Coordinates of C-alpha atoms in Angstrom, one line a residue:
Chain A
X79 CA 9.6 244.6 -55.5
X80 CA 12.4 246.6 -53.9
X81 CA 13.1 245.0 -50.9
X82 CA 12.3 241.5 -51.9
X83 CA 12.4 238.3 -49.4
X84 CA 14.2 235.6 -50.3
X85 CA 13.5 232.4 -48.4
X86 CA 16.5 229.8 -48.2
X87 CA 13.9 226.8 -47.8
X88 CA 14.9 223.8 -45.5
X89 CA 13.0 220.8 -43.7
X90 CA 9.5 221.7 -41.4
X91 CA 6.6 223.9 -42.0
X92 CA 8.8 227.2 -41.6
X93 CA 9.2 227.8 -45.4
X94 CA 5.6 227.5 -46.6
X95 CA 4.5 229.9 -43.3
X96 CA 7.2 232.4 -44.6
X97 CA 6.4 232.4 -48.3
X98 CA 2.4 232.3 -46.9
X99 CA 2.8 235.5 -45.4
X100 CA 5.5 237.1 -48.0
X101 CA 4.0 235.6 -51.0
X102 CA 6.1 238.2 -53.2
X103 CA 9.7 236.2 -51.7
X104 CA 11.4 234.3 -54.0
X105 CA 12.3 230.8 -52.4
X106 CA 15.6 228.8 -52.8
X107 CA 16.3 225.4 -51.4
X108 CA 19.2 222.3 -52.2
X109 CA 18.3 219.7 -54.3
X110 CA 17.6 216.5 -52.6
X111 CA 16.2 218.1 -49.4
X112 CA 12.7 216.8 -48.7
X113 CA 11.0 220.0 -48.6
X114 CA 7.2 221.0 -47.7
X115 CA 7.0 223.1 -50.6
X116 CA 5.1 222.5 -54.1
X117 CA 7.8 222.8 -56.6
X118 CA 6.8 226.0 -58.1
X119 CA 7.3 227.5 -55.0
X120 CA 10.8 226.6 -54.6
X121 CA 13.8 226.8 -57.0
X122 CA 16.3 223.9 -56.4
X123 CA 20.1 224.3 -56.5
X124 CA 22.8 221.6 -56.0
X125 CA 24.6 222.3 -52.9
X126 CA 27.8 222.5 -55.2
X127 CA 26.4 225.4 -57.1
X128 CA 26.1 228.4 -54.1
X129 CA 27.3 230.9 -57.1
X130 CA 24.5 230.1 -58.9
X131 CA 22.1 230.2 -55.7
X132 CA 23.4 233.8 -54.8
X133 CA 22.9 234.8 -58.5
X134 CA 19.2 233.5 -58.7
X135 CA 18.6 235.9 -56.1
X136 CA 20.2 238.7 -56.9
X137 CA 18.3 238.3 -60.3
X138 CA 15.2 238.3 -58.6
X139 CA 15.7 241.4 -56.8
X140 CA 16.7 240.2 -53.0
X141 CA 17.9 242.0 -50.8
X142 CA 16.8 240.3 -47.7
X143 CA 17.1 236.5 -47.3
X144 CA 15.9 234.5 -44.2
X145 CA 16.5 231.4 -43.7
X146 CA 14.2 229.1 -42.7
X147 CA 14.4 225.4 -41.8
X148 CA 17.1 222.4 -41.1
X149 CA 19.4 222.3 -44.2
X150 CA 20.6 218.8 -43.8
X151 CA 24.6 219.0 -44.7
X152 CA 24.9 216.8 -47.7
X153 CA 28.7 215.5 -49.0
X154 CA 29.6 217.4 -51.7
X155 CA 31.2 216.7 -54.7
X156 CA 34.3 218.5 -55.4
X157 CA 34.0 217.6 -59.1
X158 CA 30.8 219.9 -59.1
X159 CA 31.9 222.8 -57.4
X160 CA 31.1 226.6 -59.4
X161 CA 33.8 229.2 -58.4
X162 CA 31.9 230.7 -56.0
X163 CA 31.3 227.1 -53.5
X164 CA 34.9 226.3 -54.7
X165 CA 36.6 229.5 -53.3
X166 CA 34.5 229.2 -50.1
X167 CA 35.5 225.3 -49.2
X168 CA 38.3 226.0 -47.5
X169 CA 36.2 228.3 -45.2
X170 CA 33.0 225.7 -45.0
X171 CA 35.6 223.0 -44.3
X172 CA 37.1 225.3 -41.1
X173 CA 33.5 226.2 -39.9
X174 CA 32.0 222.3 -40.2
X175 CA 34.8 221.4 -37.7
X176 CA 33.5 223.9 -35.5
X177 CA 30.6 222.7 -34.4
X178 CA 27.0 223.7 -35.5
X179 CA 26.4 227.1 -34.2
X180 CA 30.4 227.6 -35.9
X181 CA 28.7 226.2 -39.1
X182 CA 25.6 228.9 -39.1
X183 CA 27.7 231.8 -38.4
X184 CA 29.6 231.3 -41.2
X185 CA 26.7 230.9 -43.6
X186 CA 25.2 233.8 -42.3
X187 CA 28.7 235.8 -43.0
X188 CA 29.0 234.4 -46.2
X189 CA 25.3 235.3 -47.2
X190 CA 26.1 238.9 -45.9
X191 CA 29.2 238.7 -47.9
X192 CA 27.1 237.9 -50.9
X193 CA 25.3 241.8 -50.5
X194 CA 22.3 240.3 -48.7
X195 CA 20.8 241.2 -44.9
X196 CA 20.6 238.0 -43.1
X197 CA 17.1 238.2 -41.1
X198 CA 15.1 236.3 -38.5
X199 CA 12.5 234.6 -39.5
X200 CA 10.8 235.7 -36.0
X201 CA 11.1 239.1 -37.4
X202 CA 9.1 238.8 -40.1
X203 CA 6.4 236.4 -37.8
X204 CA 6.3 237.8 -34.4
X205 CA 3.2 235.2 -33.8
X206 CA 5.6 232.5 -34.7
X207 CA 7.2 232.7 -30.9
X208 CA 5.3 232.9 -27.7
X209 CA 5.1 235.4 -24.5
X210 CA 6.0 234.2 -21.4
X211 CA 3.4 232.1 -19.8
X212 CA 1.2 228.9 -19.9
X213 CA 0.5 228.4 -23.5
X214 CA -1.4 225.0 -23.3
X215 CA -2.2 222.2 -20.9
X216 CA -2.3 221.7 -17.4
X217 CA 0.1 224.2 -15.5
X218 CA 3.2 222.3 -14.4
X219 CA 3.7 221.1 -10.7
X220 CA 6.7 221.6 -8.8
X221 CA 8.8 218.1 -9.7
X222 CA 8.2 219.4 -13.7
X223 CA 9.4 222.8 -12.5
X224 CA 12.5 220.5 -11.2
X225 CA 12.7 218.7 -14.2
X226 CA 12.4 222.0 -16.1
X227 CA 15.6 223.5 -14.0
X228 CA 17.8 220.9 -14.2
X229 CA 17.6 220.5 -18.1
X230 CA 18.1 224.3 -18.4
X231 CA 21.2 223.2 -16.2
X232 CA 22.5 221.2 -18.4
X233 CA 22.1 223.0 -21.1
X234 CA 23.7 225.8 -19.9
X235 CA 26.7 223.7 -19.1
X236 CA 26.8 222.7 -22.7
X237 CA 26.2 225.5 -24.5
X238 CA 30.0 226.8 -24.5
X239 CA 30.7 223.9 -26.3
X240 CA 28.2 224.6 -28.8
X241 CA 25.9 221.5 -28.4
X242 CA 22.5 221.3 -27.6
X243 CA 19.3 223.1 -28.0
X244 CA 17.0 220.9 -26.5
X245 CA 17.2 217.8 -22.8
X246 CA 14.8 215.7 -21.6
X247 CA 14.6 215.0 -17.7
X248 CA 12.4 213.3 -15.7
X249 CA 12.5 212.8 -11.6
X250 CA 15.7 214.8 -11.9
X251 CA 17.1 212.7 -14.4
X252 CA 18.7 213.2 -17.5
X253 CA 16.9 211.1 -20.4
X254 CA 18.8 212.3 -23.3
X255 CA 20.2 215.9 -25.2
X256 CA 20.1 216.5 -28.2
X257 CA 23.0 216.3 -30.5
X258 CA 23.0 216.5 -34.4
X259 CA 19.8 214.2 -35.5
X260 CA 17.4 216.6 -33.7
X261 CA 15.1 216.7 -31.7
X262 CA 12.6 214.1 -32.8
X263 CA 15.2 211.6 -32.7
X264 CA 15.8 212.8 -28.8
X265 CA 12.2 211.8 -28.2
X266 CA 12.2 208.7 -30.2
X267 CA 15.5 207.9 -27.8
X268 CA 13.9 208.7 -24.9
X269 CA 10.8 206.9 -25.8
X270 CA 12.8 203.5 -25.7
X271 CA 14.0 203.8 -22.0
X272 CA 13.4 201.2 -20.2
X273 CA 10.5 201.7 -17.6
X274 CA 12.6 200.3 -14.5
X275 CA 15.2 203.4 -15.5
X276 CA 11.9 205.6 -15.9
X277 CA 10.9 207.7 -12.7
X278 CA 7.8 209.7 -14.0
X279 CA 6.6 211.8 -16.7
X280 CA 9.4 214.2 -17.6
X281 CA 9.9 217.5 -19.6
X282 CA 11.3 218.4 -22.7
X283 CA 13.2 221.6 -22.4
X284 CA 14.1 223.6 -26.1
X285 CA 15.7 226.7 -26.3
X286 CA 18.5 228.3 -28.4
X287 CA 22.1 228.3 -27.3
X288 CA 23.2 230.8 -24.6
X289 CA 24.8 233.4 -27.6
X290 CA 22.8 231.5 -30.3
X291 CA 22.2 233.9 -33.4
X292 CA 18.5 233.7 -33.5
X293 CA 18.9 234.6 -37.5
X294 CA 20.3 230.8 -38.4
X295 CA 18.6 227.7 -37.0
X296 CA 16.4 229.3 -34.4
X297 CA 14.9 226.2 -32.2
X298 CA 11.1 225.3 -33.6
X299 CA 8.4 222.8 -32.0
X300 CA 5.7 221.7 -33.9
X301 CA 2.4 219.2 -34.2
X302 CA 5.1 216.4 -34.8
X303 CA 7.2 217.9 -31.5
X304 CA 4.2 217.3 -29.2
X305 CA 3.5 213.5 -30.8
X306 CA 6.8 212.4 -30.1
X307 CA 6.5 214.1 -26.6
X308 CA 3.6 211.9 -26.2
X309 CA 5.2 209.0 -27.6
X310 CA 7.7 209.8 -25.2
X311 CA 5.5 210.0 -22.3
X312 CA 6.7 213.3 -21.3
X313 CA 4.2 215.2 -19.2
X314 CA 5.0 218.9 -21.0
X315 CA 7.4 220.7 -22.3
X316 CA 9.4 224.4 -21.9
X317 CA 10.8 226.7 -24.0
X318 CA 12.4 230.2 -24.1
X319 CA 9.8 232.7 -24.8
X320 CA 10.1 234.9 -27.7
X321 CA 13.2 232.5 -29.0
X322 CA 11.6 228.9 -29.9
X323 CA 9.2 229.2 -33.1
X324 CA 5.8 227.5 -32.8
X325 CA 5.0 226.1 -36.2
X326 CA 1.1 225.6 -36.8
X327 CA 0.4 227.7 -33.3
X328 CA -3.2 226.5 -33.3
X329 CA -2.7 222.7 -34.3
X330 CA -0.4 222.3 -31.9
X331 CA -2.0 223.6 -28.9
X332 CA -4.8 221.4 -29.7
X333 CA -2.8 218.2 -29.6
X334 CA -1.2 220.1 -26.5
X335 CA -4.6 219.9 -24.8
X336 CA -5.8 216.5 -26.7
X337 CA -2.8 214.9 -25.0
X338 CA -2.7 216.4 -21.7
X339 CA 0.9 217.9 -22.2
X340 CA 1.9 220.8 -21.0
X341 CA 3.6 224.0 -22.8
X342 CA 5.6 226.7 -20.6
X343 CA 7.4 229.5 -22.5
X344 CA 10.1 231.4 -19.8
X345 CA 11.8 234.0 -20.1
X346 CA 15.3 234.2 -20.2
Chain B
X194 CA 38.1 184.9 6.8
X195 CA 39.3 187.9 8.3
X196 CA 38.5 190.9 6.1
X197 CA 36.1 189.2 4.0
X198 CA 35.2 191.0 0.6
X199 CA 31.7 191.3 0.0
X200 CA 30.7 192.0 -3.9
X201 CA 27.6 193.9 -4.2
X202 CA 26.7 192.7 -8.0
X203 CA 24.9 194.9 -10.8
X204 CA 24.7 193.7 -13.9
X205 CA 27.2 192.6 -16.5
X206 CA 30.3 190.5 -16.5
X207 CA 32.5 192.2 -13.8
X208 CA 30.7 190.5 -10.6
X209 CA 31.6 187.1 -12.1
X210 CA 35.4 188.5 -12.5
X211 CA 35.8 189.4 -9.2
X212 CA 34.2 186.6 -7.7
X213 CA 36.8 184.6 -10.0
X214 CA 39.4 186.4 -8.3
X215 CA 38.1 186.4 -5.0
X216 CA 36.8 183.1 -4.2
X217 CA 35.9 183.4 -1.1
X218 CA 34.1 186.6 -1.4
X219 CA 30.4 186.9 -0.3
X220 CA 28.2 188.0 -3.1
X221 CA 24.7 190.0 -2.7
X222 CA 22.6 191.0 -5.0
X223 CA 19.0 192.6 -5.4
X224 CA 15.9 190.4 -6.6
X225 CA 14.7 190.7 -10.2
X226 CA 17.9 191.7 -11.7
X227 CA 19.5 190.1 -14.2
X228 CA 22.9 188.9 -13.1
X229 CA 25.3 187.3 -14.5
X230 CA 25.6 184.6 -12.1
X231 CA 25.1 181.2 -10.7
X232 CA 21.9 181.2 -8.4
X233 CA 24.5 179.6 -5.6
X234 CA 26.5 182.6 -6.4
X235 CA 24.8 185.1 -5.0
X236 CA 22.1 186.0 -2.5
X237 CA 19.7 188.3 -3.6
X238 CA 17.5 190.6 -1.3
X239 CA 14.3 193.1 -2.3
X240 CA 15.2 196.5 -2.7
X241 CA 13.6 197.7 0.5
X242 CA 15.7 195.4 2.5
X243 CA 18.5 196.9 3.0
X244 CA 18.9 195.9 6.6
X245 CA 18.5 192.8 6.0
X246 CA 20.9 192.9 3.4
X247 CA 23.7 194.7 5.5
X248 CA 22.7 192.2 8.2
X249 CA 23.6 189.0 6.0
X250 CA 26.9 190.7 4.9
X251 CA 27.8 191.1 8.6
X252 CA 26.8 187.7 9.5
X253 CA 29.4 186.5 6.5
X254 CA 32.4 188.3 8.4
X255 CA 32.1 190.9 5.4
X256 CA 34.4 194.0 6.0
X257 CA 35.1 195.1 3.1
X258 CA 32.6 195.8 -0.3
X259 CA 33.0 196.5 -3.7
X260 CA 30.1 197.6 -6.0
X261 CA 30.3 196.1 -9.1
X262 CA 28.1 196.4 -12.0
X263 CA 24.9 198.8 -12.8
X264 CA 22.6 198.5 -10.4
X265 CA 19.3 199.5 -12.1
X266 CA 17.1 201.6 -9.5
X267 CA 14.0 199.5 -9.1
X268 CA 10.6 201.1 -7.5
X269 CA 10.3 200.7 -4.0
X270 CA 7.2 199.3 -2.8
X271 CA 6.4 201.2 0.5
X272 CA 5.2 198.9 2.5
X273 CA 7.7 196.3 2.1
X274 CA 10.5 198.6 4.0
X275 CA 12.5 197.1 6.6
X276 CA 13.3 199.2 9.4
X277 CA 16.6 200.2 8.3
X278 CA 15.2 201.2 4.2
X279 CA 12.5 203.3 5.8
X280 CA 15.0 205.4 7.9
X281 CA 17.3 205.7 4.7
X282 CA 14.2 206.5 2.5
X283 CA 14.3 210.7 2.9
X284 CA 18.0 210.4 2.1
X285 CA 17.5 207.9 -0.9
X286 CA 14.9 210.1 -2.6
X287 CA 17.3 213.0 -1.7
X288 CA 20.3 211.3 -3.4
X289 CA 18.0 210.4 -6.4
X290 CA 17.1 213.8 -7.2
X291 CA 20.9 215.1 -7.1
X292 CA 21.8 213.7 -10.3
X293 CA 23.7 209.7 -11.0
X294 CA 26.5 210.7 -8.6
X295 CA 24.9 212.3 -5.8
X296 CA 23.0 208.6 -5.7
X297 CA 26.5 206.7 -6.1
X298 CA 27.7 209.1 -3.1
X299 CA 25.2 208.4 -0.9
X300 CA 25.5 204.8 -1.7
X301 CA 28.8 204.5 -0.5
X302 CA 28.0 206.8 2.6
X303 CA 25.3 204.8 3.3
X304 CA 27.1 201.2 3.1
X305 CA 30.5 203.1 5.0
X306 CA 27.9 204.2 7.9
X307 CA 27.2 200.5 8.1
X308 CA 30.5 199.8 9.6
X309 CA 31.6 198.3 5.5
X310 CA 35.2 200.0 3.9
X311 CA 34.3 200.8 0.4
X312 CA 36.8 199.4 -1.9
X313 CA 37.1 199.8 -5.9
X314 CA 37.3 196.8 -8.5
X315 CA 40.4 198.9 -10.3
X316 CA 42.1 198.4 -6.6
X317 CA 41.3 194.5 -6.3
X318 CA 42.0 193.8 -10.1
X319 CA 44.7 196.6 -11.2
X320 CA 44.5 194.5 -14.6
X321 CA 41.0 195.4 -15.1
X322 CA 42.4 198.7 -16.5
X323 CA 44.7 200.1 -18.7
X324 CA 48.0 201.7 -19.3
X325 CA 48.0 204.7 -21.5
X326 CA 48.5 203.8 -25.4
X327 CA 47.2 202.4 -27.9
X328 CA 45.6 198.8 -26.7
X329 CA 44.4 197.4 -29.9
X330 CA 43.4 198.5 -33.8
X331 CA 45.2 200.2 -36.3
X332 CA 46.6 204.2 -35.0
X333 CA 44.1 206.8 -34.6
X334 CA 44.5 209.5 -36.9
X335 CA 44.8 212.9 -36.7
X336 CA 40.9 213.5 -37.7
X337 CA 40.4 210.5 -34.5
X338 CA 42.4 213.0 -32.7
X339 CA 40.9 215.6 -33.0
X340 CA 37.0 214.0 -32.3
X341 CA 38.2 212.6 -29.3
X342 CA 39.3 216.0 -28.2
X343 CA 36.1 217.6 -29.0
X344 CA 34.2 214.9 -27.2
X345 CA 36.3 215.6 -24.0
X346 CA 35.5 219.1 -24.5
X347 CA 31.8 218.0 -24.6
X348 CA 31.6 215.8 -21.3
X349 CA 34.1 218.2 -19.6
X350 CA 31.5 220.7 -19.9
X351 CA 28.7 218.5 -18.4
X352 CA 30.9 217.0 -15.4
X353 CA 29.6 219.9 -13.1
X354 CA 26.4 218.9 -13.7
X355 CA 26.7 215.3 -13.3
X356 CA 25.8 214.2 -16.6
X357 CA 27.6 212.0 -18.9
X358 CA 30.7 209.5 -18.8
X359 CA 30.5 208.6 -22.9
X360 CA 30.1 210.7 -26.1
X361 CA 30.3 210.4 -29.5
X362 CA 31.7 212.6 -32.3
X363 CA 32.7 211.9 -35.7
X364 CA 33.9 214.8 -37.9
X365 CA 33.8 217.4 -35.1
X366 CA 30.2 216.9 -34.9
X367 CA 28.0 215.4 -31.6
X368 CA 26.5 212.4 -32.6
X369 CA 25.5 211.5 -29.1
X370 CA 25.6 212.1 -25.3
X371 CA 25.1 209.1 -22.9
X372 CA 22.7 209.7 -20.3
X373 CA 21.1 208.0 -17.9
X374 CA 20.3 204.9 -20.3
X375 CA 23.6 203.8 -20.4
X376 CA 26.6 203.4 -23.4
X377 CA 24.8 200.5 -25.5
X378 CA 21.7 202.4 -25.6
X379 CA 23.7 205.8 -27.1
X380 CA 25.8 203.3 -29.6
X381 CA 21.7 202.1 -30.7
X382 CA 21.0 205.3 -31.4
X383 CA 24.0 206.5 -33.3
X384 CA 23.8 203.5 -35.3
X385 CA 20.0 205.0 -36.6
X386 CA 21.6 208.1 -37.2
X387 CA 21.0 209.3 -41.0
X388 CA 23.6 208.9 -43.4
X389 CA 23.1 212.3 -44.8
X390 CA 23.8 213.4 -41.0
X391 CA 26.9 211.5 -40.6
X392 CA 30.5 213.0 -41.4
X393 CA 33.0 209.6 -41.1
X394 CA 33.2 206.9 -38.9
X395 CA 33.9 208.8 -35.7
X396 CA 35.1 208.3 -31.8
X397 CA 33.5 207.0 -28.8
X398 CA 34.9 208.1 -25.7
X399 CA 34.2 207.3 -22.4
X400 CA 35.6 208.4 -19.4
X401 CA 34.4 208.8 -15.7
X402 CA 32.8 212.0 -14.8
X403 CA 35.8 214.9 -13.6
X404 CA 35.8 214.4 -9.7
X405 CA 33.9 211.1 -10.0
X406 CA 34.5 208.4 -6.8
X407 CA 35.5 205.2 -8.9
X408 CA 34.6 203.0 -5.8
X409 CA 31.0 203.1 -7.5
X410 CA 29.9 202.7 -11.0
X411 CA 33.6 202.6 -12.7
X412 CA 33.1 203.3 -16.1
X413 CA 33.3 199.9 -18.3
X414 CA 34.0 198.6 -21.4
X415 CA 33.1 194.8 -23.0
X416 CA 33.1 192.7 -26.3
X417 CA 29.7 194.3 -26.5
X418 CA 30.7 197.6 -26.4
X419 CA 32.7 196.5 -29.1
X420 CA 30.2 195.3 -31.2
X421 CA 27.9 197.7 -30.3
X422 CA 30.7 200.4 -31.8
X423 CA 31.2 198.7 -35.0
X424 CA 27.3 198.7 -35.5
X425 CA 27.6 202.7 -35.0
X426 CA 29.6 202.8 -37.6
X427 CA 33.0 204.3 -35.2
X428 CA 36.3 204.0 -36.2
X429 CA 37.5 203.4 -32.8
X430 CA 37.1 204.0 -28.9
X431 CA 39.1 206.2 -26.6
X432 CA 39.1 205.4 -22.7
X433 CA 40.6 206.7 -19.5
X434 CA 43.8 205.8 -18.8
X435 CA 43.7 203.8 -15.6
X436 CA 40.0 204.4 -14.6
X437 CA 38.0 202.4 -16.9
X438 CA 37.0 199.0 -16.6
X439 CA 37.5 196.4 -19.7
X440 CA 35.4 193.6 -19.1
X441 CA 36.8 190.4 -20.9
X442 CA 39.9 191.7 -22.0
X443 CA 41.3 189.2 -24.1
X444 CA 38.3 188.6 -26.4
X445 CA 37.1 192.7 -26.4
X446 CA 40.8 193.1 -27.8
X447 CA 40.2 190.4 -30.3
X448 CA 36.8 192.2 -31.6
X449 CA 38.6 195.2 -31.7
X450 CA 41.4 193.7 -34.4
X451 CA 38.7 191.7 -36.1
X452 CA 36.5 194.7 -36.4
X453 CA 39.4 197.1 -36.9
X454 CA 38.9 199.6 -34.6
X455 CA 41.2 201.0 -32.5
X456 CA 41.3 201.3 -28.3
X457 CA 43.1 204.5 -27.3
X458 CA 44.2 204.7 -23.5
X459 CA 44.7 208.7 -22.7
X460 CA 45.9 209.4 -19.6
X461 CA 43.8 212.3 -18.1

């Protein structure tokens, strides 16, 4: 096994796709996370104990570790802390203040630190992104292609402040961006607007940060992305081709077409 | 009643204050929103009667107008336009697409062109606003400090795109962006975020838009924004110096001790 994956697991469908493909990776996830993984694919650590994380892989022969998934950031207890987490906390502490994509360059330092190459999980699953184009639905009309413009707008202006990876506009207007809960609680926001505010359909736009590393939190949409769209009354949605990761391709272009809605992938 | 002040009302509080203030001001509103007034109050008029409108501010010796309150942008049935809405309508949808303060502009363009002078609430009730300092609560500290600084960062960013007068952040992270739903709506859905998510109680701060016109849609803040914040969990609430409403001072200032959060006045 030289060469070995090792799969730090978080929240979605993104681990179980990964260790599907790589079935020789040894997976690693944080107690307490609610993870779609049986639990002898997985080996929990407390978020205290990163030594002992680092260690596990290194005994199991990783080299390479991808990360895959939202690791939600739980409190930690400083009564628990191993050397290793203990000697970093000054460092965590610095990057939490510094917004998310602050945070995620910092763990991917600090796994690189550790001896390991941090890699993409779109590396390993080229399938997992799309190609420019039309991937399902009915092709957007100009007003969406509006829509679709001014969110990118927007997140352009935000994106120096490190905020954002995904806005929802409709009739030009701004419905809601996403900040730290996600994007399914976006589209659960949005779904709660008031119809008198509502003018039309609107799109969802997801992509990474401008300067994003693509290694650590790349943007995903899934089955559950296009329900809440629905639930949202969105018309369609874009993302960046090649940069968003499409989790259960084929399910979700079904409820894509089932529900009318729209995917675009652009380029950048 | 020479330069009579005509008060075009939106919803909330503020119509009622300046109409306090200004008893012999002629009040308008437009049909099926909820104002916070007597029915002998104010005269309300469809949306697509704008000339009528601007005709029965005339015929009341109006000069001078003040907007006052959200005016929620109701669908406009086309075959109920008066003369005067039908020639407006290109501009109107024009306005609409161009973002909350193109529409605000062109408002105030549009009453201006009617022979009306424009006038602020801050100008006709300087108390309405506030000195820089600390207005209520215990101090800020310097964690408070240093989320309200990171959500001016945030909504510095959007200004150019004309997006967002509010934002919330609580231990450096982005807990929410207001968009076009209004403040109450973002406190609702910080309040549901996780608690795994959440780093301390946090900062709302709201501010109007970098090169806003404050003769329309003045930022605001009431005893319900109060409440609203305690609900979100927030530690406190950091306004414009000068350029934001506060809507019931005396008893928002009382929520604040009872609730123990703190009102910060920054001067820009």
């Amino acid at each position: 096994m030289a060469d070995r994956l090792g799969i730090i697991a978080g929240l979605g469908g993104l681990p179980a796709a990964l260790l599907a493909a790589n079935p020789d990776a040894l997976c690693v996830g944080f107690e307490g996370a609610d993870l779609d993984l049986r639990d002898d694919q997985v080996t929990c650590y407390r978020i205290e104990h990163l030594g002992a994380l680092f260690d596990g892989l290194r005994a199991g022969g990783v080299t390479r570790v991808v990360m895959a998934g939202r690791v939600d950031r739980p409190a930690m207890d400083p009564a628990q802390l191993d050397p290793l987490t203990l000697s970093l906390a000054p460092r965590i502490m610095a990057a939490i203040q510094s917004g998310d994509d602050g945070v995620l360059r910092f763990v991917i330092e600090m796994i690189e630190e550790q001896g390991f190459r941090v890699i993409g999980a779109h590396e390993l699953l080229p399938d997992l992104t799309a190609e420019p184009g039309l991937l399902a639905g009915p092709a957007p009309g100009d007003a969406h292609l509006a829509d679709i413009a001014r969110a990118r707008q927007i997140l352009t202006a935000l994106a120096p402040v490190d905020v954002g990876q995904a806005c929802v506009v409709a009739g030009g207007q701004c419905l809601g961006i996403e900040s730290l809960q996600g994007t399914d609680a976006l589209l659960r926001f949005v779904a709660d607007t008031p119809d008198e505010l509502r003018r039309g359909g609107g799109v969802l736009v997801k992509r990474p940060k401008e300067g994003q590393d693509l290694r650590a939190d790349m943007p995903a949409i899934g089955p559950g992305t296009i329900l809440a769209a629905q639930k949202a009354g969105l018309d369609g949605i874009a993302i960046a081709a090649r940069e968003v990761l499409l989790i259960d391709r084929a399910e979700l272009i079904r409820f894509c077409e089932e529900a009318g809605l729209f995917i675009l992938a652009e380029a950048s």
